[in-house]
JSON list of C-alpha atoms in Angstrom, two decimals:
[
{"chain": "A", "resi": 1, "resn": "THR", "atom": "CA", "xyz": [111.23, 38.16, 200.65]},
{"chain": "A", "resi": 2, "resn": "GLY", "atom": "CA", "xyz": [110.15, 38.72, 197.03]},
{"chain": "A", "resi": 3, "resn": "ASN", "atom": "CA", "xyz": [111.66, 35.40, 195.92]},
{"chain": "A", "resi": 4, "resn": "LEU", "atom": "CA", "xyz": [110.11, 33.61, 198.89]},
{"chain": "A", "resi": 5, "resn": "ILE", "atom": "CA", "xyz": [106.68, 34.98, 197.95]},
{"chain": "A", "resi": 6, "resn": "MET", "atom": "CA", "xyz": [107.16, 33.79, 194.34]},
{"chain": "A", "resi": 7, "resn": "VAL", "atom": "CA", "xyz": [108.10, 30.28, 195.54]},
{"chain": "A", "resi": 8, "resn": "GLY", "atom": "CA", "xyz": [104.99, 30.29, 197.72]},
{"chain": "A", "resi": 9, "resn": "LEU", "atom": "CA", "xyz": [102.85, 31.31, 194.73]},
{"chain": "A", "resi": 10, "resn": "TYR", "atom": "CA", "xyz": [104.39, 28.58, 192.58]},
{"chain": "A", "resi": 11, "resn": "PHE", "atom": "CA", "xyz": [103.58, 26.06, 195.29]},
{"chain": "A", "resi": 12, "resn": "LEU", "atom": "CA", "xyz": [100.06, 27.44, 195.64]},
{"chain": "A", "resi": 13, "resn": "THR", "atom": "CA", "xyz": [99.29, 26.79, 191.95]},
{"chain": "A", "resi": 14, "resn": "ALA", "atom": "CA", "xyz": [100.27, 23.14, 192.48]},
{"chain": "A", "resi": 15, "resn": "VAL", "atom": "CA", "xyz": [97.81, 22.52, 195.32]},
{"chain": "A", "resi": 16, "resn": "PRO", "atom": "CA", "xyz": [94.60, 22.20, 193.22]},
{"chain": "A", "resi": 17, "resn": "LEU", "atom": "CA", "xyz": [96.45, 20.05, 190.67]},
{"chain": "A", "resi": 18, "resn": "ALA", "atom": "CA", "xyz": [97.83, 17.68, 193.32]},
{"chain": "A", "resi": 19, "resn": "LEU", "atom": "CA", "xyz": [94.49, 17.44, 195.13]},
{"chain": "A", "resi": 20, "resn": "PHE", "atom": "CA", "xyz": [92.72, 16.51, 191.91]},
{"chain": "A", "resi": 21, "resn": "ILE", "atom": "CA", "xyz": [95.22, 13.74, 191.07]},
{"chain": "A", "resi": 22, "resn": "ILE", "atom": "CA", "xyz": [95.10, 12.34, 194.63]},
{"chain": "A", "resi": 23, "resn": "LEU", "atom": "CA", "xyz": [91.30, 12.39, 194.52]},
{"chain": "A", "resi": 24, "resn": "LEU", "atom": "CA", "xyz": [91.27, 10.43, 191.25]},
{"chain": "A", "resi": 25, "resn": "VAL", "atom": "CA", "xyz": [93.65, 7.79, 192.61]},
{"chain": "A", "resi": 26, "resn": "VAL", "atom": "CA", "xyz": [91.66, 7.39, 195.83]},
{"chain": "A", "resi": 27, "resn": "MET", "atom": "CA", "xyz": [88.30, 7.20, 194.02]},
{"chain": "A", "resi": 28, "resn": "ASP", "atom": "CA", "xyz": [89.43, 4.50, 191.56]},
{"chain": "A", "resi": 29, "resn": "SER", "atom": "CA", "xyz": [89.10, 1.32, 193.60]},
{"chain": "A", "resi": 30, "resn": "PHE", "atom": "CA", "xyz": [90.15, -0.92, 190.68]},
{"chain": "A", "resi": 31, "resn": "SER", "atom": "CA", "xyz": [93.20, 1.15, 189.91]},
{"chain": "A", "resi": 32, "resn": "LEU", "atom": "CA", "xyz": [96.38, -0.52, 188.78]},
{"chain": "A", "resi": 33, "resn": "THR", "atom": "CA", "xyz": [98.11, 2.85, 188.94]},
{"chain": "A", "resi": 34, "resn": "LYS", "atom": "CA", "xyz": [101.77, 2.70, 189.90]},
{"chain": "A", "resi": 35, "resn": "TRP", "atom": "CA", "xyz": [103.17, 5.68, 191.75]},
{"chain": "A", "resi": 36, "resn": "SER", "atom": "CA", "xyz": [106.38, 5.54, 189.70]},
{"chain": "A", "resi": 37, "resn": "THR", "atom": "CA", "xyz": [104.40, 5.80, 186.46]},
{"chain": "A", "resi": 38, "resn": "LEU", "atom": "CA", "xyz": [102.24, 8.52, 187.96]},
{"chain": "A", "resi": 39, "resn": "LEU", "atom": "CA", "xyz": [105.31, 10.59, 188.90]},
{"chain": "A", "resi": 40, "resn": "PHE", "atom": "CA", "xyz": [106.79, 9.89, 185.46]},
{"chain": "A", "resi": 41, "resn": "SER", "atom": "CA", "xyz": [103.56, 11.19, 183.92]},
{"chain": "A", "resi": 42, "resn": "VAL", "atom": "CA", "xyz": [103.72, 14.44, 185.89]},
{"chain": "A", "resi": 43, "resn": "ALA", "atom": "CA", "xyz": [107.39, 14.95, 184.95]},
{"chain": "A", "resi": 44, "resn": "ALA", "atom": "CA", "xyz": [106.68, 14.06, 181.32]},
{"chain": "A", "resi": 45, "resn": "GLY", "atom": "CA", "xyz": [103.82, 16.58, 181.28]},
{"chain": "A", "resi": 46, "resn": "MET", "atom": "CA", "xyz": [106.25, 19.23, 182.47]},
{"chain": "A", "resi": 47, "resn": "LEU", "atom": "CA", "xyz": [108.74, 18.21, 179.80]},
{"chain": "A", "resi": 48, "resn": "MET", "atom": "CA", "xyz": [106.04, 18.37, 177.14]},
{"chain": "A", "resi": 49, "resn": "PHE", "atom": "CA", "xyz": [105.19, 21.89, 178.25]},
{"chain": "A", "resi": 50, "resn": "LEU", "atom": "CA", "xyz": [108.80, 22.87, 177.56]},
{"chain": "A", "resi": 51, "resn": "VAL", "atom": "CA", "xyz": [108.74, 21.13, 174.17]},
{"chain": "A", "resi": 52, "resn": "SER", "atom": "CA", "xyz": [105.48, 22.80, 173.17]},
{"chain": "A", "resi": 53, "resn": "TRP", "atom": "CA", "xyz": [106.71, 26.16, 174.48]},
{"chain": "A", "resi": 54, "resn": "LEU", "atom": "CA", "xyz": [109.81, 25.89, 172.29]},
{"chain": "A", "resi": 55, "resn": "ILE", "atom": "CA", "xyz": [107.79, 24.85, 169.25]},
{"chain": "A", "resi": 56, "resn": "CYS", "atom": "CA", "xyz": [105.38, 27.74, 169.81]},
{"chain": "A", "resi": 57, "resn": "ARG", "atom": "CA", "xyz": [108.32, 30.18, 169.72]},
{"chain": "A", "resi": 58, "resn": "ILE", "atom": "CA", "xyz": [108.23, 29.67, 165.93]},
{"chain": "A", "resi": 59, "resn": "PRO", "atom": "CA", "xyz": [106.35, 32.79, 164.76]},
{"chain": "A", "resi": 60, "resn": "ALA", "atom": "CA", "xyz": [104.05, 31.00, 162.30]},
{"chain": "A", "resi": 61, "resn": "ILE", "atom": "CA", "xyz": [102.84, 28.69, 165.08]},
{"chain": "A", "resi": 62, "resn": "GLY", "atom": "CA", "xyz": [102.92, 31.05, 168.07]},
{"chain": "A", "resi": 63, "resn": "GLU", "atom": "CA", "xyz": [100.76, 33.66, 166.34]},
{"chain": "A", "resi": 64, "resn": "SER", "atom": "CA", "xyz": [97.85, 31.24, 165.96]},
{"chain": "A", "resi": 65, "resn": "ARG", "atom": "CA", "xyz": [95.92, 30.19, 169.07]},
{"chain": "A", "resi": 66, "resn": "LEU", "atom": "CA", "xyz": [94.61, 27.18, 167.14]},
{"chain": "A", "resi": 67, "resn": "LEU", "atom": "CA", "xyz": [98.09, 25.96, 166.23]},
{"chain": "A", "resi": 68, "resn": "VAL", "atom": "CA", "xyz": [99.34, 26.53, 169.78]},
{"chain": "A", "resi": 69, "resn": "SER", "atom": "CA", "xyz": [96.48, 24.39, 171.12]},
{"chain": "A", "resi": 70, "resn": "ILE", "atom": "CA", "xyz": [97.14, 21.66, 168.55]},
{"chain": "A", "resi": 71, "resn": "VAL", "atom": "CA", "xyz": [100.85, 21.59, 169.40]},
{"chain": "A", "resi": 72, "resn": "GLU", "atom": "CA", "xyz": [100.10, 21.39, 173.14]},
{"chain": "A", "resi": 73, "resn": "GLU", "atom": "CA", "xyz": [97.63, 18.51, 172.73]},
{"chain": "A", "resi": 74, "resn": "LEU", "atom": "CA", "xyz": [99.94, 16.61, 170.37]},
{"chain": "A", "resi": 75, "resn": "CYS", "atom": "CA", "xyz": [102.80, 16.93, 172.86]},
{"chain": "A", "resi": 76, "resn": "LYS", "atom": "CA", "xyz": [100.66, 15.64, 175.74]},
{"chain": "A", "resi": 77, "resn": "GLY", "atom": "CA", "xyz": [99.21, 12.95, 173.48]},
{"chain": "A", "resi": 78, "resn": "ALA", "atom": "CA", "xyz": [102.71, 11.70, 172.60]},
{"chain": "A", "resi": 79, "resn": "ILE", "atom": "CA", "xyz": [103.32, 10.74, 176.23]},
{"chain": "A", "resi": 80, "resn": "LEU", "atom": "CA", "xyz": [99.94, 9.05, 176.46]},
{"chain": "A", "resi": 81, "resn": "TYR", "atom": "CA", "xyz": [100.65, 7.10, 173.30]},
{"chain": "A", "resi": 82, "resn": "LEU", "atom": "CA", "xyz": [104.01, 6.02, 174.71]},
{"chain": "A", "resi": 83, "resn": "LEU", "atom": "CA", "xyz": [102.41, 4.78, 177.95]},
{"chain": "A", "resi": 84, "resn": "ILE", "atom": "CA", "xyz": [99.66, 2.90, 176.10]},
{"chain": "A", "resi": 85, "resn": "ALA", "atom": "CA", "xyz": [101.98, 1.41, 173.46]},
{"chain": "A", "resi": 86, "resn": "ARG", "atom": "CA", "xyz": [104.36, 0.18, 176.19]},
{"chain": "A", "resi": 87, "resn": "HIS", "atom": "CA", "xyz": [101.39, -1.44, 178.00]},
{"chain": "A", "resi": 88, "resn": "LYS", "atom": "CA", "xyz": [101.76, 0.76, 181.09]},
{"chain": "A", "resi": 89, "resn": "VAL", "atom": "CA", "xyz": [98.03, 1.54, 180.89]},
{"chain": "A", "resi": 90, "resn": "GLY", "atom": "CA", "xyz": [95.40, -1.16, 180.70]},
{"chain": "A", "resi": 91, "resn": "LEU", "atom": "CA", "xyz": [92.17, 0.18, 182.11]},
{"chain": "A", "resi": 92, "resn": "LEU", "atom": "CA", "xyz": [90.09, 3.20, 181.22]},
{"chain": "A", "resi": 93, "resn": "GLY", "atom": "CA", "xyz": [90.32, 4.52, 184.78]},
{"chain": "A", "resi": 94, "resn": "ASP", "atom": "CA", "xyz": [94.11, 4.24, 184.77]},
{"chain": "A", "resi": 95, "resn": "ALA", "atom": "CA", "xyz": [94.28, 6.03, 181.43]},
{"chain": "A", "resi": 96, "resn": "THR", "atom": "CA", "xyz": [92.25, 8.83, 182.96]},
{"chain": "A", "resi": 97, "resn": "ILE", "atom": "CA", "xyz": [94.57, 9.05, 185.97]},
{"chain": "A", "resi": 98, "resn": "TYR", "atom": "CA", "xyz": [97.77, 9.04, 183.91]},
{"chain": "A", "resi": 99, "resn": "GLY", "atom": "CA", "xyz": [96.28, 11.52, 181.43]},
{"chain": "A", "resi": 100, "resn": "SER", "atom": "CA", "xyz": [95.33, 13.75, 184.33]},
{"chain": "A", "resi": 101, "resn": "ALA", "atom": "CA", "xyz": [98.86, 13.50, 185.74]},
{"chain": "A", "resi": 102, "resn": "ILE", "atom": "CA", "xyz": [100.35, 14.53, 182.39]},
{"chain": "A", "resi": 103, "resn": "GLY", "atom": "CA", "xyz": [97.92, 17.45, 182.22]},
{"chain": "A", "resi": 104, "resn": "ALA", "atom": "CA", "xyz": [98.78, 18.41, 185.81]},
{"chain": "A", "resi": 105, "resn": "GLY", "atom": "CA", "xyz": [102.51, 18.50, 185.07]},
{"chain": "A", "resi": 106, "resn": "PHE", "atom": "CA", "xyz": [101.86, 20.51, 181.92]},
{"chain": "A", "resi": 107, "resn": "GLY", "atom": "CA", "xyz": [99.57, 22.93, 183.75]},
{"chain": "A", "resi": 108, "resn": "LEU", "atom": "CA", "xyz": [101.94, 23.32, 186.68]},
{"chain": "A", "resi": 109, "resn": "LEU", "atom": "CA", "xyz": [104.86, 24.41, 184.54]},
{"chain": "A", "resi": 110, "resn": "SER", "atom": "CA", "xyz": [102.55, 26.57, 182.45]},
{"chain": "A", "resi": 111, "resn": "ASN", "atom": "CA", "xyz": [101.50, 28.38, 185.64]},
{"chain": "A", "resi": 112, "resn": "VAL", "atom": "CA", "xyz": [105.13, 28.83, 186.73]},
{"chain": "A", "resi": 113, "resn": "PHE", "atom": "CA", "xyz": [105.98, 30.38, 183.34]},
{"chain": "A", "resi": 114, "resn": "TYR", "atom": "CA", "xyz": [102.90, 32.62, 183.54]},
{"chain": "A", "resi": 115, "resn": "LEU", "atom": "CA", "xyz": [103.71, 33.84, 187.05]},
{"chain": "A", "resi": 116, "resn": "HIS", "atom": "CA", "xyz": [107.34, 34.43, 186.15]},
{"chain": "A", "resi": 117, "resn": "ALA", "atom": "CA", "xyz": [106.42, 36.36, 182.97]},
{"chain": "A", "resi": 118, "resn": "HIS", "atom": "CA", "xyz": [103.93, 38.56, 184.83]},
{"chain": "A", "resi": 119, "resn": "GLY", "atom": "CA", "xyz": [106.06, 39.20, 187.89]},
{"chain": "A", "resi": 120, "resn": "GLY", "atom": "CA", "xyz": [103.75, 37.28, 190.21]},
{"chain": "A", "resi": 121, "resn": "ALA", "atom": "CA", "xyz": [100.11, 37.69, 191.07]},
{"chain": "A", "resi": 122, "resn": "ASN", "atom": "CA", "xyz": [97.94, 37.94, 194.15]},
{"chain": "A", "resi": 123, "resn": "VAL", "atom": "CA", "xyz": [96.95, 34.84, 196.10]},
{"chain": "A", "resi": 124, "resn": "TRP", "atom": "CA", "xyz": [93.43, 34.55, 194.63]},
{"chain": "A", "resi": 125, "resn": "HIS", "atom": "CA", "xyz": [94.67, 34.91, 191.07]},
{"chain": "A", "resi": 126, "resn": "THR", "atom": "CA", "xyz": [97.26, 32.23, 191.78]},
{"chain": "A", "resi": 127, "resn": "ILE", "atom": "CA", "xyz": [94.65, 29.83, 193.18]},
{"chain": "A", "resi": 128, "resn": "PHE", "atom": "CA", "xyz": [92.50, 30.51, 190.11]},
{"chain": "A", "resi": 129, "resn": "LEU", "atom": "CA", "xyz": [95.48, 29.68, 187.86]},
{"chain": "A", "resi": 130, "resn": "GLY", "atom": "CA", "xyz": [95.85, 26.32, 189.61]},
{"chain": "A", "resi": 131, "resn": "CYS", "atom": "CA", "xyz": [92.14, 25.54, 189.29]},
{"chain": "A", "resi": 132, "resn": "GLU", "atom": "CA", "xyz": [92.03, 26.69, 185.67]},
{"chain": "A", "resi": 133, "resn": "ALA", "atom": "CA", "xyz": [94.94, 24.43, 184.79]},
{"chain": "A", "resi": 134, "resn": "ALA", "atom": "CA", "xyz": [93.25, 21.58, 186.62]},
{"chain": "A", "resi": 135, "resn": "VAL", "atom": "CA", "xyz": [90.09, 21.98, 184.59]},
{"chain": "A", "resi": 136, "resn": "MET", "atom": "CA", "xyz": [91.64, 22.74, 181.21]},
{"chain": "A", "resi": 137, "resn": "HIS", "atom": "CA", "xyz": [94.88, 20.75, 180.97]},
{"chain": "A", "resi": 138, "resn": "ILE", "atom": "CA", "xyz": [93.82, 17.85, 183.17]},
{"chain": "A", "resi": 139, "resn": "GLY", "atom": "CA", "xyz": [90.37, 17.66, 181.58]},
{"chain": "A", "resi": 140, "resn": "CYS", "atom": "CA", "xyz": [91.58, 17.75, 177.99]},
{"chain": "A", "resi": 141, "resn": "THR", "atom": "CA", "xyz": [94.41, 15.29, 178.57]},
{"chain": "A", "resi": 142, "resn": "SER", "atom": "CA", "xyz": [92.25, 12.82, 180.49]},
{"chain": "A", "resi": 143, "resn": "LEU", "atom": "CA", "xyz": [89.67, 12.88, 177.67]},
{"chain": "A", "resi": 144, "resn": "LEU", "atom": "CA", "xyz": [92.45, 12.27, 175.17]},
{"chain": "A", "resi": 145, "resn": "ALA", "atom": "CA", "xyz": [93.71, 9.39, 177.32]},
{"chain": "A", "resi": 146, "resn": "MET", "atom": "CA", "xyz": [90.27, 7.79, 177.40]},
{"chain": "A", "resi": 147, "resn": "ALA", "atom": "CA", "xyz": [89.95, 8.09, 173.61]},
{"chain": "A", "resi": 148, "resn": "LEU", "atom": "CA", "xyz": [93.43, 6.65, 173.01]},
{"chain": "A", "resi": 149, "resn": "ILE", "atom": "CA", "xyz": [92.92, 3.65, 175.33]},
{"chain": "A", "resi": 150, "resn": "MET", "atom": "CA", "xyz": [89.56, 2.93, 173.68]},
{"chain": "A", "resi": 151, "resn": "VAL", "atom": "CA", "xyz": [91.16, 3.08, 170.21]},
{"chain": "A", "resi": 152, "resn": "HIS", "atom": "CA", "xyz": [93.98, 0.85, 171.43]},
{"chain": "A", "resi": 153, "resn": "GLN", "atom": "CA", "xyz": [91.50, -1.69, 172.80]},
{"chain": "A", "resi": 154, "resn": "GLY", "atom": "CA", "xyz": [89.38, -1.54, 169.63]},
{"chain": "A", "resi": 155, "resn": "LYS", "atom": "CA", "xyz": [86.33, -0.19, 171.44]},
{"chain": "A", "resi": 156, "resn": "PHE", "atom": "CA", "xyz": [86.19, 3.29, 169.92]},
{"chain": "A", "resi": 157, "resn": "GLY", "atom": "CA", "xyz": [83.65, 3.71, 167.16]},
{"chain": "A", "resi": 158, "resn": "GLU", "atom": "CA", "xyz": [82.35, 0.18, 167.59]},
{"chain": "A", "resi": 159, "resn": "ARG", "atom": "CA", "xyz": [78.61, -0.03, 167.23]},
{"chain": "A", "resi": 160, "resn": "ARG", "atom": "CA", "xyz": [76.84, -2.45, 169.44]},
{"chain": "A", "resi": 161, "resn": "ARG", "atom": "CA", "xyz": [73.42, -3.60, 168.45]},
{"chain": "A", "resi": 162, "resn": "ALA", "atom": "CA", "xyz": [71.06, -5.18, 170.86]},
{"chain": "A", "resi": 163, "resn": "LYS", "atom": "CA", "xyz": [70.24, -8.72, 169.93]},
{"chain": "A", "resi": 164, "resn": "VAL", "atom": "CA", "xyz": [66.55, -9.39, 169.61]},
{"chain": "A", "resi": 165, "resn": "ARG", "atom": "CA", "xyz": [65.46, -12.65, 171.19]},
{"chain": "A", "resi": 166, "resn": "GLY", "atom": "CA", "xyz": [63.92, -15.21, 168.90]},
{"chain": "A", "resi": 167, "resn": "THR", "atom": "CA", "xyz": [65.59, -14.00, 165.71]}
]
């Protein structure tokens, strides 16, 4: 029964993440999001958690919260860059959805590692973990995705001046 409870807790942390991604896809009426790329993004986010976790095992990096955060964002950003460079993302809304999916995969595996390391948690703590990952990992990665797609399209940092009529 102990293992069954842990599996249930792992699943429970995924619920807020999955609901958030589904909500984004449903709300974006102009979405060109492909489910295969969306699932790839979630899996890649999980893979990038493992990569960042391994990198953060290096004592000089793992002892600094700042360096850990930088490593995590660079790992998630690498997948975003790959999707944008391969022209899998064209619109700002799609970049947000794929970035959110990467963040969801990253946050999901992060929660699994946390629960495993701490021997489980109660139901409310587990739900909070899922919501916290949704806000932090999904939010940061979707913002990064928006910035990267705008840089790629040449719209980031561009100043637009209103044209005055008659001049």
